[in-house]
mmCIF file of C-alpha atoms in Angstrom:
data_model
loop_
_atom_site.group_PDB
_atom_site.id
_atom_site.type_symbol
_atom_site.label_atom_id
_atom_site.label_comp_id
_atom_site.label_asym_id
_atom_site.label_seq_id
_atom_site.Cartn_x
_atom_site.Cartn_y
_atom_site.Cartn_z
ATOM 1 C CA MET A 1 -66.230 144.764 26.969
ATOM 2 C CA ASP A 2 -68.676 146.823 28.886
ATOM 3 C CA ASN A 3 -67.338 149.449 30.986
ATOM 4 C CA VAL A 4 -68.323 149.200 34.885
ATOM 5 C CA ILE A 5 -69.806 152.552 36.396
ATOM 6 C CA MET A 6 -69.185 152.784 40.441
ATOM 7 C CA THR A 7 -72.776 152.768 41.710
ATOM 8 C CA GLN A 8 -73.503 154.643 44.910
ATOM 9 C CA VAL A 9 -76.252 154.770 47.488
ATOM 10 C CA PHE A 10 -77.439 158.122 48.776
ATOM 11 C CA PRO A 11 -79.824 157.905 51.598
ATOM 12 C CA CYS A 12 -82.800 160.705 51.624
ATOM 13 C CA ASP A 13 -85.402 161.081 54.157
ATOM 14 C CA PRO A 14 -88.897 161.789 52.487
ATOM 15 C CA ALA A 15 -90.616 162.647 56.043
ATOM 16 C CA SER A 16 -87.913 165.830 55.060
ATOM 17 C CA ILE A 17 -89.565 166.915 51.566
ATOM 18 C CA SER A 18 -93.049 168.669 51.677
ATOM 19 C CA PHE A 19 -94.981 170.771 49.417
ATOM 20 C CA SER A 20 -97.131 173.648 49.842
ATOM 21 C CA ASN A 21 -100.685 174.270 48.562
ATOM 22 C CA SER A 22 -100.146 177.038 46.527
ATOM 23 C CA SER A 23 -96.724 175.925 45.186
ATOM 24 C CA SER A 24 -95.096 172.951 42.785
ATOM 25 C CA GLU A 25 -91.380 173.620 44.510
ATOM 26 C CA PRO A 26 -90.534 171.123 47.167
ATOM 27 C CA ILE A 27 -89.124 172.278 51.231
ATOM 28 C CA ILE A 28 -86.714 170.252 51.895
ATOM 29 C CA SER A 29 -85.362 170.278 55.666
ATOM 30 C CA SER A 30 -82.640 167.785 55.470
ATOM 31 C CA PRO A 31 -79.411 169.119 54.212
ATOM 32 C CA GLN A 32 -78.446 165.434 53.214
ATOM 33 C CA THR A 33 -81.241 164.628 51.275
ATOM 34 C CA LEU A 34 -81.520 168.309 49.724
ATOM 35 C CA ALA A 35 -77.234 167.145 48.573
ATOM 36 C CA SER A 36 -78.738 163.856 47.690
ATOM 37 C CA LEU A 37 -81.765 165.156 45.334
ATOM 38 C CA GLN A 38 -79.329 167.587 43.952
ATOM 39 C CA ILE A 39 -76.444 165.281 42.840
ATOM 40 C CA ALA A 40 -79.061 162.990 41.291
ATOM 41 C CA ALA A 41 -80.587 166.366 39.497
ATOM 42 C CA ASN A 42 -77.366 167.092 38.311
ATOM 43 C CA ASP A 43 -76.881 163.825 36.626
ATOM 44 C CA LEU A 44 -80.351 163.891 35.029
ATOM 45 C CA VAL A 45 -79.614 167.175 33.698
ATOM 46 C CA SER A 46 -75.935 167.424 33.183
ATOM 47 C CA LEU A 47 -74.612 164.340 32.264
ATOM 48 C CA GLN A 48 -77.842 163.404 31.021
ATOM 49 C CA VAL A 49 -77.641 159.826 32.906
ATOM 50 C CA PRO A 50 -80.367 157.715 34.100
ATOM 51 C CA VAL A 51 -80.721 157.794 38.259
ATOM 52 C CA VAL A 52 -82.322 155.687 40.501
ATOM 53 C CA PHE A 53 -85.139 157.098 42.813
ATOM 54 C CA PRO A 54 -87.939 155.751 44.567
ATOM 55 C CA THR A 55 -91.612 156.111 43.710
ATOM 56 C CA GLU A 56 -94.835 154.717 46.039
ATOM 57 C CA THR A 57 -95.079 152.387 43.515
ATOM 58 C CA VAL A 58 -91.397 150.821 42.938
ATOM 59 C CA TYR A 59 -87.771 151.811 42.134
ATOM 60 C CA GLY A 60 -87.901 153.578 39.121
ATOM 61 C CA LEU A 61 -84.499 154.164 36.490
ATOM 62 C CA ALA A 62 -85.056 157.538 35.507
ATOM 63 C CA ALA A 63 -84.053 159.881 32.545
ATOM 64 C CA PRO A 64 -85.127 163.349 31.330
ATOM 65 C CA ALA A 65 -88.319 162.237 29.111
ATOM 66 C CA LEU A 66 -87.388 165.183 26.540
ATOM 67 C CA ILE A 67 -83.845 163.484 25.365
ATOM 68 C CA PRO A 68 -84.013 160.458 23.432
ATOM 69 C CA SER A 69 -80.080 159.838 23.815
ATOM 70 C CA ALA A 70 -81.012 160.055 27.932
ATOM 71 C CA VAL A 71 -83.942 157.714 27.595
ATOM 72 C CA SER A 72 -82.340 155.107 24.784
ATOM 73 C CA GLN A 73 -79.825 154.696 28.184
ATOM 74 C CA ILE A 74 -82.800 153.026 29.916
ATOM 75 C CA PHE A 75 -83.518 150.599 27.154
ATOM 76 C CA SER A 76 -79.358 149.237 27.432
ATOM 77 C CA ILE A 77 -79.675 149.402 31.268
ATOM 78 C CA LYS A 78 -82.596 147.351 31.543
ATOM 79 C CA GLY A 79 -82.275 144.877 28.500
ATOM 80 C CA ARG A 80 -85.975 146.653 27.439
ATOM 81 C CA PRO A 81 -87.435 145.703 24.093
ATOM 82 C CA ALA A 82 -87.570 149.302 22.094
ATOM 83 C CA ASP A 83 -91.267 147.979 21.669
ATOM 84 C CA ASN A 84 -92.269 148.334 25.390
ATOM 85 C CA PRO A 85 -93.239 151.789 25.927
ATOM 86 C CA LEU A 86 -92.565 154.157 28.448
ATOM 87 C CA ILE A 87 -94.172 156.077 31.545
ATOM 88 C CA VAL A 88 -93.433 159.810 31.973
ATOM 89 C CA HIS A 89 -93.381 161.295 35.375
ATOM 90 C CA VAL A 90 -94.533 164.900 36.257
ATOM 91 C CA SER A 91 -94.161 166.621 39.518
ATOM 92 C CA SER A 92 -97.198 169.529 38.511
ATOM 93 C CA LEU A 93 -100.351 169.625 36.785
ATOM 94 C CA GLU A 94 -98.460 172.820 35.145
ATOM 95 C CA MET A 95 -95.712 169.750 33.577
ATOM 96 C CA LEU A 96 -98.502 167.759 32.187
ATOM 97 C CA LYS A 97 -100.320 170.369 30.560
ATOM 98 C CA SER A 98 -97.437 171.485 28.441
ATOM 99 C CA LEU A 99 -96.604 167.875 27.426
ATOM 100 C CA LEU A 100 -100.321 167.441 25.935
ATOM 101 C CA PRO A 101 -101.389 168.973 22.711
ATOM 102 C CA PRO A 102 -102.890 172.438 22.862
ATOM 103 C CA SER A 103 -106.280 171.258 21.589
ATOM 104 C CA PHE A 104 -106.862 168.356 23.587
ATOM 105 C CA VAL A 105 -109.991 168.391 26.141
ATOM 106 C CA MET A 106 -109.217 166.819 29.449
ATOM 107 C CA PRO A 107 -112.168 164.137 29.777
ATOM 108 C CA PRO A 108 -114.560 164.695 32.986
ATOM 109 C CA ALA A 109 -113.708 161.399 33.700
ATOM 110 C CA TYR A 110 -109.708 162.217 34.026
ATOM 111 C CA ASN A 111 -110.382 165.508 35.838
ATOM 112 C CA ILE A 112 -111.900 163.182 38.513
ATOM 113 C CA LEU A 113 -109.583 160.506 38.344
ATOM 114 C CA MET A 114 -106.919 163.270 38.693
ATOM 115 C CA SER A 115 -108.264 165.030 41.346
ATOM 116 C CA THR A 116 -108.781 162.094 43.717
ATOM 117 C CA PHE A 117 -105.839 159.773 42.875
ATOM 118 C CA TRP A 118 -102.353 162.146 41.708
ATOM 119 C CA PRO A 119 -100.480 162.477 43.098
ATOM 120 C CA GLY A 120 -100.467 158.784 43.528
ATOM 121 C CA ALA A 121 -99.954 155.533 41.436
ATOM 122 C CA LEU A 122 -102.076 156.174 39.027
ATOM 123 C CA THR A 123 -101.075 156.534 35.402
ATOM 124 C CA LEU A 124 -103.361 157.734 32.703
ATOM 125 C CA ILE A 125 -103.132 157.528 28.770
ATOM 126 C CA PHE A 126 -103.058 160.835 26.619
ATOM 127 C CA PRO A 127 -102.300 161.798 23.316
ATOM 128 C CA THR A 128 -98.975 162.579 22.156
ATOM 129 C CA THR A 129 -96.869 165.495 21.065
ATOM 130 C CA PRO A 130 -94.388 165.727 18.757
ATOM 131 C CA GLN A 131 -91.969 166.994 21.898
ATOM 132 C CA ILE A 132 -92.312 163.454 23.502
ATOM 133 C CA PRO A 133 -89.731 161.308 21.641
ATOM 134 C CA SER A 134 -90.905 158.052 19.658
ATOM 135 C CA ILE A 135 -88.613 156.168 21.532
ATOM 136 C CA ILE A 136 -90.638 156.934 24.950
ATOM 137 C CA THR A 137 -94.053 155.867 23.163
ATOM 138 C CA ALA A 138 -93.029 153.062 20.668
ATOM 139 C CA SER A 139 -93.950 155.422 18.074
ATOM 140 C CA ARG A 140 -97.606 155.320 18.828
ATOM 141 C CA GLU A 141 -100.169 158.085 19.409
ATOM 142 C CA THR A 142 -100.542 158.487 22.717
ATOM 143 C CA VAL A 143 -98.048 159.068 26.101
ATOM 144 C CA ALA A 144 -98.609 157.486 29.511
ATOM 145 C CA ILE A 145 -98.553 159.793 32.464
ATOM 146 C CA ARG A 146 -98.499 160.063 36.013
ATOM 147 C CA MET A 147 -97.782 161.882 39.023
ATOM 148 C CA PRO A 148 -96.086 160.258 41.805
ATOM 149 C CA SER A 149 -96.332 160.908 45.415
ATOM 150 C CA HIS A 150 -93.730 159.885 46.753
ATOM 151 C CA PRO A 151 -91.679 163.126 48.065
ATOM 152 C CA ILE A 152 -88.254 162.157 46.771
ATOM 153 C CA ALA A 153 -89.541 161.227 43.705
ATOM 154 C CA ARG A 154 -91.854 164.530 42.980
ATOM 155 C CA ALA A 155 -89.072 166.700 44.431
ATOM 156 C CA LEU A 156 -86.492 165.468 41.939
ATOM 157 C CA ILE A 157 -88.499 166.068 39.185
ATOM 158 C CA ALA A 158 -88.587 169.382 40.452
ATOM 159 C CA LEU A 159 -85.436 169.904 40.669
ATOM 160 C CA ALA A 160 -84.363 168.646 37.502
ATOM 161 C CA ASP A 161 -87.301 170.681 36.257
ATOM 162 C CA THR A 162 -88.396 168.062 33.440
ATOM 163 C CA PRO A 163 -90.689 165.090 33.114
ATOM 164 C CA LEU A 164 -88.632 162.213 33.412
ATOM 165 C CA ALA A 165 -89.379 158.802 31.950
ATOM 166 C CA ALA A 166 -89.118 156.005 34.355
ATOM 167 C CA PRO A 167 -89.549 152.166 34.423
ATOM 168 C CA SER A 168 -88.610 149.954 37.133
ATOM 169 C CA ALA A 169 -85.347 149.750 38.067
ATOM 170 C CA ASN A 170 -84.362 146.572 37.567
ATOM 171 C CA THR A 171 -82.832 144.133 34.157
ATOM 172 C CA SER A 172 -86.524 143.421 32.099
ATOM 173 C CA THR A 173 -88.501 140.404 32.857
ATOM 174 C CA THR A 174 -87.363 140.505 36.772
ATOM 175 C CA PRO A 175 -89.809 141.246 39.790
ATOM 176 C CA SER A 176 -89.454 144.830 40.136
ATOM 177 C CA PRO A 177 -87.612 146.480 43.436
ATOM 178 C CA THR A 178 -89.688 147.933 46.329
ATOM 179 C CA LYS A 179 -85.859 148.409 48.234
ATOM 180 C CA ALA A 180 -82.866 150.117 47.682
ATOM 181 C CA GLU A 181 -81.072 146.900 48.173
ATOM 182 C CA HIS A 182 -82.861 145.156 45.294
ATOM 183 C CA VAL A 183 -81.798 147.368 42.425
ATOM 184 C CA PHE A 184 -78.118 147.484 44.047
ATOM 185 C CA HIS A 185 -77.546 143.979 43.859
ATOM 186 C CA ASN A 186 -79.629 143.893 40.430
ATOM 187 C CA LEU A 187 -78.242 147.142 38.814
ATOM 188 C CA SER A 188 -74.693 147.811 40.025
ATOM 189 C CA GLY A 189 -72.335 148.666 37.955
ATOM 190 C CA LYS A 190 -74.739 149.735 35.802
ATOM 191 C CA VAL A 191 -76.085 153.232 37.198
ATOM 192 C CA ARG A 192 -74.217 155.882 39.148
ATOM 193 C CA VAL A 193 -76.892 157.031 41.877
ATOM 194 C CA ILE A 194 -79.753 155.640 43.910
ATOM 195 C CA LEU A 195 -81.705 157.591 45.520
ATOM 196 C CA ASP A 196 -82.785 155.414 49.111
ATOM 197 C CA GLY A 197 -86.043 156.006 50.448
ATOM 198 C CA GLY A 198 -86.681 153.457 52.196
ATOM 199 C CA PRO A 199 -89.329 150.353 51.309
ATOM 200 C CA CYS A 200 -92.179 151.266 48.740
ATOM 201 C CA ASN A 201 -95.611 151.699 50.475
ATOM 202 C CA VAL A 202 -97.638 150.204 47.694
ATOM 203 C CA GLY A 203 -95.344 147.580 46.358
ATOM 204 C CA VAL A 204 -96.401 147.305 42.757
ATOM 205 C CA GLU A 205 -96.608 149.201 39.482
ATOM 206 C CA SER A 206 -99.026 152.150 39.053
ATOM 207 C CA THR A 207 -102.706 151.166 37.273
ATOM 208 C CA VAL A 208 -102.916 152.674 33.900
ATOM 209 C CA VAL A 209 -106.494 153.832 32.914
ATOM 210 C CA ASP A 210 -107.357 154.420 29.635
ATOM 211 C CA GLY A 211 -110.123 156.828 28.803
ATOM 212 C CA LEU A 212 -109.846 158.349 25.030
ATOM 213 C CA ALA A 213 -112.075 155.852 23.311
ATOM 214 C CA ALA A 214 -115.127 157.373 21.848
ATOM 215 C CA ASP A 215 -117.526 155.595 24.101
ATOM 216 C CA GLY A 216 -116.508 157.037 27.389
ATOM 217 C CA CYS A 217 -115.712 153.805 29.615
ATOM 218 C CA LEU A 218 -112.567 153.752 31.370
ATOM 219 C CA ARG A 219 -110.120 150.529 30.527
ATOM 220 C CA VAL A 220 -107.972 149.805 32.904
ATOM 221 C CA LEU A 221 -104.778 148.382 31.020
ATOM 222 C CA ARG A 222 -102.556 147.199 33.590
ATOM 223 C CA PRO A 223 -104.087 147.101 37.376
ATOM 224 C CA GLY A 224 -102.029 148.182 39.800
ATOM 225 C CA GLY A 225 -101.741 150.627 42.952
ATOM 226 C CA VAL A 226 -104.984 152.313 42.694
ATOM 227 C CA THR A 227 -108.025 149.950 42.591
ATOM 228 C CA VAL A 228 -110.730 149.660 40.511
ATOM 229 C CA GLU A 229 -112.926 149.644 43.877
ATOM 230 C CA ASP A 230 -111.382 152.910 44.619
ATOM 231 C CA MET A 231 -111.770 154.310 41.322
ATOM 232 C CA GLN A 232 -115.438 153.601 40.851
ATOM 233 C CA ARG A 233 -116.557 155.051 44.210
ATOM 234 C CA ALA A 234 -114.471 158.193 43.365
ATOM 235 C CA LEU A 235 -116.523 158.666 40.083
ATOM 236 C CA ALA A 236 -119.971 157.532 41.493
ATOM 237 C CA GLY A 237 -119.455 159.967 44.502
ATOM 238 C CA ASN A 238 -118.490 163.296 42.003
ATOM 239 C CA ALA A 239 -120.798 162.698 39.065
ATOM 240 C CA GLY A 240 -123.089 165.248 38.538
ATOM 241 C CA ASN A 241 -126.755 165.495 38.301
ATOM 242 C CA GLY A 242 -127.990 163.513 35.559
ATOM 243 C CA GLN A 243 -124.247 162.831 34.287
ATOM 244 C CA PRO A 244 -123.594 158.711 33.875
ATOM 245 C CA VAL A 245 -120.663 157.401 35.935
ATOM 246 C CA SER A 246 -118.147 155.770 33.305
ATOM 247 C CA ARG A 247 -117.986 152.104 33.039
ATOM 248 C CA ILE A 248 -114.687 150.654 34.030
ATOM 249 C CA LEU A 249 -113.274 147.826 32.244
ATOM 250 C CA VAL A 250 -110.210 145.745 33.099
ATOM 251 C CA HIS A 251 -108.553 144.273 29.972
ATOM 252 C CA ARG A 252 -108.459 140.181 29.855
ATOM 253 C CA ARG A 253 -111.076 140.437 32.638
ATOM 254 C CA ASP A 254 -114.103 141.995 30.989
ATOM 255 C CA TYR A 255 -112.537 142.311 27.332
ATOM 256 C CA GLN A 256 -109.575 141.260 25.043
ATOM 257 C CA ASP A 257 -107.450 143.476 22.646
ATOM 258 C CA GLU A 258 -104.849 141.509 20.826
ATOM 259 C CA ALA A 259 -104.181 144.423 18.393
ATOM 260 C CA LEU A 260 -103.356 146.598 21.768
ATOM 261 C CA GLU A 261 -101.132 143.395 23.229
ATOM 262 C CA ASP A 262 -99.176 143.252 19.669
ATOM 263 C CA ALA A 263 -98.456 147.009 20.067
ATOM 264 C CA PRO A 264 -99.157 147.881 23.535
ATOM 265 C CA THR A 265 -99.246 151.840 24.755
ATOM 266 C CA THR A 266 -97.969 150.973 28.108
ATOM 267 C CA PRO A 267 -95.849 149.036 30.268
ATOM 268 C CA GLY A 268 -96.685 145.609 31.198
ATOM 269 C CA MET A 269 -99.192 144.110 28.363
ATOM 270 C CA LYS A 270 -96.926 142.476 25.989
ATOM 271 C CA TYR A 271 -93.741 140.341 27.321
ATOM 272 C CA ARG A 272 -93.337 138.248 30.462
ATOM 273 C CA HIS A 273 -92.486 140.225 33.749
ATOM 274 C CA TYR A 274 -92.054 140.169 36.783
ATOM 275 C CA SER A 275 -89.966 136.447 37.281
ATOM 276 C CA PRO A 276 -87.002 135.721 39.145
ATOM 277 C CA SER A 277 -84.121 133.382 38.249
ATOM 278 C CA VAL A 278 -86.167 130.006 39.873
ATOM 279 C CA PRO A 279 -88.549 128.646 38.879
ATOM 280 C CA VAL A 280 -92.453 130.414 40.154
ATOM 281 C CA VAL A 281 -95.561 127.582 40.361
ATOM 282 C CA LEU A 282 -98.680 129.567 41.436
ATOM 283 C CA LEU A 283 -101.399 127.247 44.011
ATOM 284 C CA MET A 284 -104.756 128.446 43.035
ATOM 285 C CA THR A 285 -107.241 127.452 46.305
ATOM 286 C CA SER A 286 -110.280 128.776 45.265
ATOM 287 C CA SER A 287 -112.937 127.046 42.650
ATOM 288 C CA PRO A 288 -111.254 126.225 39.516
ATOM 289 C CA PRO A 289 -112.889 127.648 36.022
ATOM 290 C CA GLY A 290 -115.753 125.600 34.320
ATOM 291 C CA ASP A 291 -115.780 122.393 35.001
ATOM 292 C CA GLN A 292 -112.544 121.602 36.016
ATOM 293 C CA LYS A 293 -111.907 119.939 39.290
ATOM 294 C CA PRO A 294 -109.064 120.597 41.883
ATOM 295 C CA SER A 295 -106.208 118.361 41.834
ATOM 296 C CA PRO A 296 -105.268 116.995 45.554
ATOM 297 C CA LEU A 297 -101.870 118.753 46.874
ATOM 298 C CA PRO A 298 -99.980 116.165 47.800
ATOM 299 C CA ASP A 299 -100.188 114.704 44.197
ATOM 300 C CA VAL A 300 -99.868 118.286 42.765
ATOM 301 C CA PHE A 301 -96.434 118.383 45.258
ATOM 302 C CA SER A 302 -95.189 114.873 44.035
ATOM 303 C CA SER A 303 -95.402 116.021 40.117
ATOM 304 C CA MET A 304 -93.581 119.658 40.829
ATOM 305 C CA LEU A 305 -90.867 117.190 42.837
ATOM 306 C CA SER A 306 -90.729 114.745 40.433
ATOM 307 C CA SER A 307 -87.744 116.198 38.232
ATOM 308 C CA TYR A 308 -85.448 116.588 41.390
ATOM 309 C CA PRO A 309 -83.205 113.536 42.283
ATOM 310 C CA ALA A 310 -84.348 111.768 45.531
ATOM 311 C CA ASP A 311 -80.809 111.909 47.088
ATOM 312 C CA ILE A 312 -80.632 116.244 47.003
ATOM 313 C CA THR A 313 -82.064 118.692 49.167
ATOM 314 C CA VAL A 314 -84.684 120.591 47.720
ATOM 315 C CA LYS A 315 -85.182 124.323 48.835
ATOM 316 C CA ILE A 316 -88.776 125.423 48.692
ATOM 317 C CA GLY A 317 -89.624 129.474 49.170
ATOM 318 C CA LEU A 318 -93.383 129.600 49.980
ATOM 319 C CA LEU A 319 -95.441 133.017 49.538
ATOM 320 C CA THR A 320 -98.568 132.664 51.136
ATOM 321 C CA PRO A 321 -101.071 134.598 53.599
ATOM 322 C CA SER A 322 -99.959 134.436 57.080
ATOM 323 C CA ASP A 323 -103.576 133.043 58.144
ATOM 324 C CA SER A 324 -104.240 130.725 54.995
ATOM 325 C CA SER A 325 -103.928 127.079 55.680
ATOM 326 C CA LEU A 326 -101.494 126.634 53.193
ATOM 327 C CA ALA A 327 -98.945 127.982 56.098
ATOM 328 C CA LEU A 328 -99.487 124.857 57.312
ATOM 329 C CA LEU A 329 -97.871 122.989 54.291
ATOM 330 C CA PRO A 330 -94.323 122.613 55.625
ATOM 331 C CA SER A 331 -95.681 120.901 58.834
ATOM 332 C CA ARG A 332 -97.961 118.378 56.906
ATOM 333 C CA LEU A 333 -96.495 117.523 53.617
ATOM 334 C CA PRO A 334 -92.947 116.058 54.280
ATOM 335 C CA ALA A 335 -94.801 112.660 54.787
ATOM 336 C CA TYR A 336 -95.690 112.990 51.050
ATOM 337 C CA ALA A 337 -92.250 113.773 49.421
ATOM 338 C CA GLU A 338 -89.609 111.529 47.895
ATOM 339 C CA VAL A 339 -86.889 113.975 48.932
ATOM 340 C CA SER A 340 -85.391 116.326 51.568
ATOM 341 C CA LEU A 341 -87.433 119.014 52.128
ATOM 342 C CA ILE A 342 -85.567 122.726 53.470
ATOM 343 C CA TRP A 343 -88.629 125.416 53.704
ATOM 344 C CA HIS A 344 -88.479 129.297 53.341
ATOM 345 C CA MET A 345 -91.452 131.125 54.530
ATOM 346 C CA PHE A 346 -92.468 134.847 53.546
ATOM 347 C CA PRO A 347 -96.013 135.766 54.636
ATOM 348 C CA LEU A 348 -97.916 138.411 52.663
ATOM 349 C CA GLY A 349 -99.739 139.594 55.588
ATOM 350 C CA PRO A 350 -103.468 138.640 56.276
ATOM 351 C CA ILE A 351 -105.998 137.767 53.711
ATOM 352 C CA ALA A 352 -108.214 140.123 54.378
ATOM 353 C CA ASP A 353 -105.923 143.179 53.444
ATOM 354 C CA PRO A 354 -104.130 142.571 50.008
ATOM 355 C CA SER A 355 -102.723 145.981 50.168
ATOM 356 C CA ILE A 356 -100.363 144.481 52.288
ATOM 357 C CA THR A 357 -100.003 141.240 49.967
ATOM 358 C CA ALA A 358 -99.307 143.681 46.977
ATOM 359 C CA GLN A 359 -96.648 145.471 49.133
ATOM 360 C CA ARG A 360 -94.859 142.429 49.946
ATOM 361 C CA LEU A 361 -95.331 140.958 46.546
ATOM 362 C CA PHE A 362 -91.847 141.664 45.273
ATOM 363 C CA ASP A 363 -90.025 141.647 48.049
ATOM 364 C CA GLY A 364 -90.762 137.910 48.605
ATOM 365 C CA LEU A 365 -89.827 136.980 45.240
ATOM 366 C CA LEU A 366 -86.418 138.665 45.360
ATOM 367 C CA THR A 367 -85.856 137.871 49.074
ATOM 368 C CA LEU A 368 -86.594 134.341 48.108
ATOM 369 C CA GLU A 369 -84.177 133.934 45.190
ATOM 370 C CA ARG A 370 -81.606 135.671 47.316
ATOM 371 C CA GLU A 371 -81.949 132.993 49.773
ATOM 372 C CA GLY A 372 -80.942 130.192 46.851
ATOM 373 C CA VAL A 373 -84.486 128.699 46.854
ATOM 374 C CA ASP A 374 -84.895 125.930 43.920
ATOM 375 C CA LEU A 375 -88.888 126.547 44.006
ATOM 376 C CA ILE A 376 -90.817 128.907 44.855
ATOM 377 C CA ILE A 377 -94.596 128.245 45.469
ATOM 378 C CA VAL A 378 -96.965 131.350 45.723
ATOM 379 C CA GLU A 379 -100.732 130.938 46.390
ATOM 380 C CA GLY A 380 -103.191 133.043 44.671
ATOM 381 C CA VAL A 381 -105.382 135.436 46.139
ATOM 382 C CA ASP A 382 -108.669 136.906 45.778
ATOM 383 C CA GLU A 383 -108.608 139.354 42.860
ATOM 384 C CA GLY A 384 -110.782 141.897 44.817
ATOM 385 C CA ARG A 385 -109.126 145.147 45.227
ATOM 386 C CA GLU A 386 -105.236 144.950 45.345
ATOM 387 C CA GLY A 387 -105.561 141.158 44.812
ATOM 388 C CA LEU A 388 -106.322 142.490 40.935
ATOM 389 C CA ALA A 389 -102.877 143.856 40.651
ATOM 390 C CA VAL A 390 -101.250 141.569 42.978
ATOM 391 C CA MET A 391 -102.734 138.334 40.435
ATOM 392 C CA ASN A 392 -101.847 140.173 37.363
ATOM 393 C CA ARG A 393 -98.297 140.285 38.396
ATOM 394 C CA VAL A 394 -98.160 136.662 39.906
ATOM 395 C CA ARG A 395 -99.742 135.091 36.383
ATOM 396 C CA LYS A 396 -96.980 136.363 34.419
ATOM 397 C CA ALA A 397 -94.155 135.393 36.858
ATOM 398 C CA ALA A 398 -95.718 131.951 37.090
ATOM 399 C CA GLY A 399 -94.230 129.031 34.563
ATOM 400 C CA GLU A 400 -96.895 126.736 35.560
ATOM 401 C CA ILE A 401 -100.766 127.066 37.343
ATOM 402 C CA TYR A 402 -102.331 124.435 39.159
ATOM 403 C CA TRP A 403 -105.525 124.384 41.080
ATOM 404 C CA VAL A 404 -105.551 122.434 44.452
ATOM 405 C CA ASN A 405 -107.574 121.403 47.003
ATOM 406 C CA ILE A 406 -106.362 122.163 50.280
ATOM 407 C CA ASP A 407 -108.944 120.737 52.490
ATOM 408 C CA TRP A 408 -106.623 118.159 53.800
ATOM 409 C CA LEU A 409 -104.385 120.830 55.158
ATOM 410 C CA GLN A 410 -106.753 121.838 58.390
ATOM 411 C CA PRO A 411 -105.084 122.106 61.901
ATOM 412 C CA ILE A 412 -105.118 118.639 63.461
ATOM 413 C CA GLU A 413 -105.058 118.465 67.482
ATOM 414 C CA SER A 414 -102.852 116.017 68.648
ATOM 415 C CA SER A 415 -100.441 115.523 71.105
ATOM 416 C CA CYS A 416 -97.372 114.728 68.519
ATOM 417 C CA GLU A 417 -95.146 117.548 67.138
ATOM 418 C CA PRO A 418 -95.608 117.999 63.600
ATOM 419 C CA ILE A 419 -92.981 116.608 61.273
ATOM 420 C CA ILE A 420 -90.928 119.453 59.555
ATOM 421 C CA ILE A 421 -87.666 118.654 57.447
ATOM 422 C CA THR A 422 -85.300 121.072 56.977
#
């Protein structure tokens, strides 16, 4: 029988932590936050056991990156496949340089991206060195590294005085946690310390970029919190006179690399991810690819519900932008359904602001799962800006994808109240 660990949640106040321009050491004004960080740092350094800490993207399960026995516990706690690499987190450029080969010359594009987006939700691929355990890199020749911007994350790394390997703090394949309560529900009894720094501001994992290829292109291996558009603006705005601007290519959008998918250099490329314990269906309301025609939504919905007995009530979770026509579904669809329905709505913010959708996505999946829904429906969003990362996650979470026509879901002027089955 596995040993059950007593899990404790320690509150931390991110606002009480600051960093001076001349030092990477944190200034911590809250005694409670300092005490919480010291407890976590002691677990990492002295006990060499993983702890959970907040980042701006998602909550992470951290262990000292240079100690293989500590890192191996991350894989055991998460049930993570050994060929799925980890990202190393640093608190300063000096810590980054200590991990790189002495002969490595920083690509000019990397300098621009780091000066613009570090600390932040951007991971870069670097050549590895013998000091970085092969368990981190899955025995690849490169290592993924980032500097988080969350004050608690940076402070913990600085206090521990060691780089931290940290994937998301959840069981592998499930949605990433963006609140301490998500972690507690999932990993209670498996970790000793959870630092609670409140909800994550970004809500999806970091963008991973590989700029080591000889052609000078920047390849986005995993879209995330830093958008392609933001990187393009930074590169264009900082290009020297006569210097070409590095081209950005997004994996699976602009190019294919099956060999990389079989032997990935970064998380999020090979295995199914982000899936709750209930089925997820993705409804695409945009134009389908090629000559494919969208299906009438009532027909698709009847097909989805056909596996449920007619005499039961089906709880359906709906993740959709708050101003989308699909939000009208609960008041319009019951006439087409053959079973009783209870709707659980989780709005993803306005269509015009995909950053809010990204921030709320995982929270929505986990909240609806805990509310006991039988099925989660997610509406697809435009893949510009943060929408690219959102759709990357939703496609991996969804078991089925449908292109649907929702023109009939426009509001109807009527004196009658809409029918909602609950």
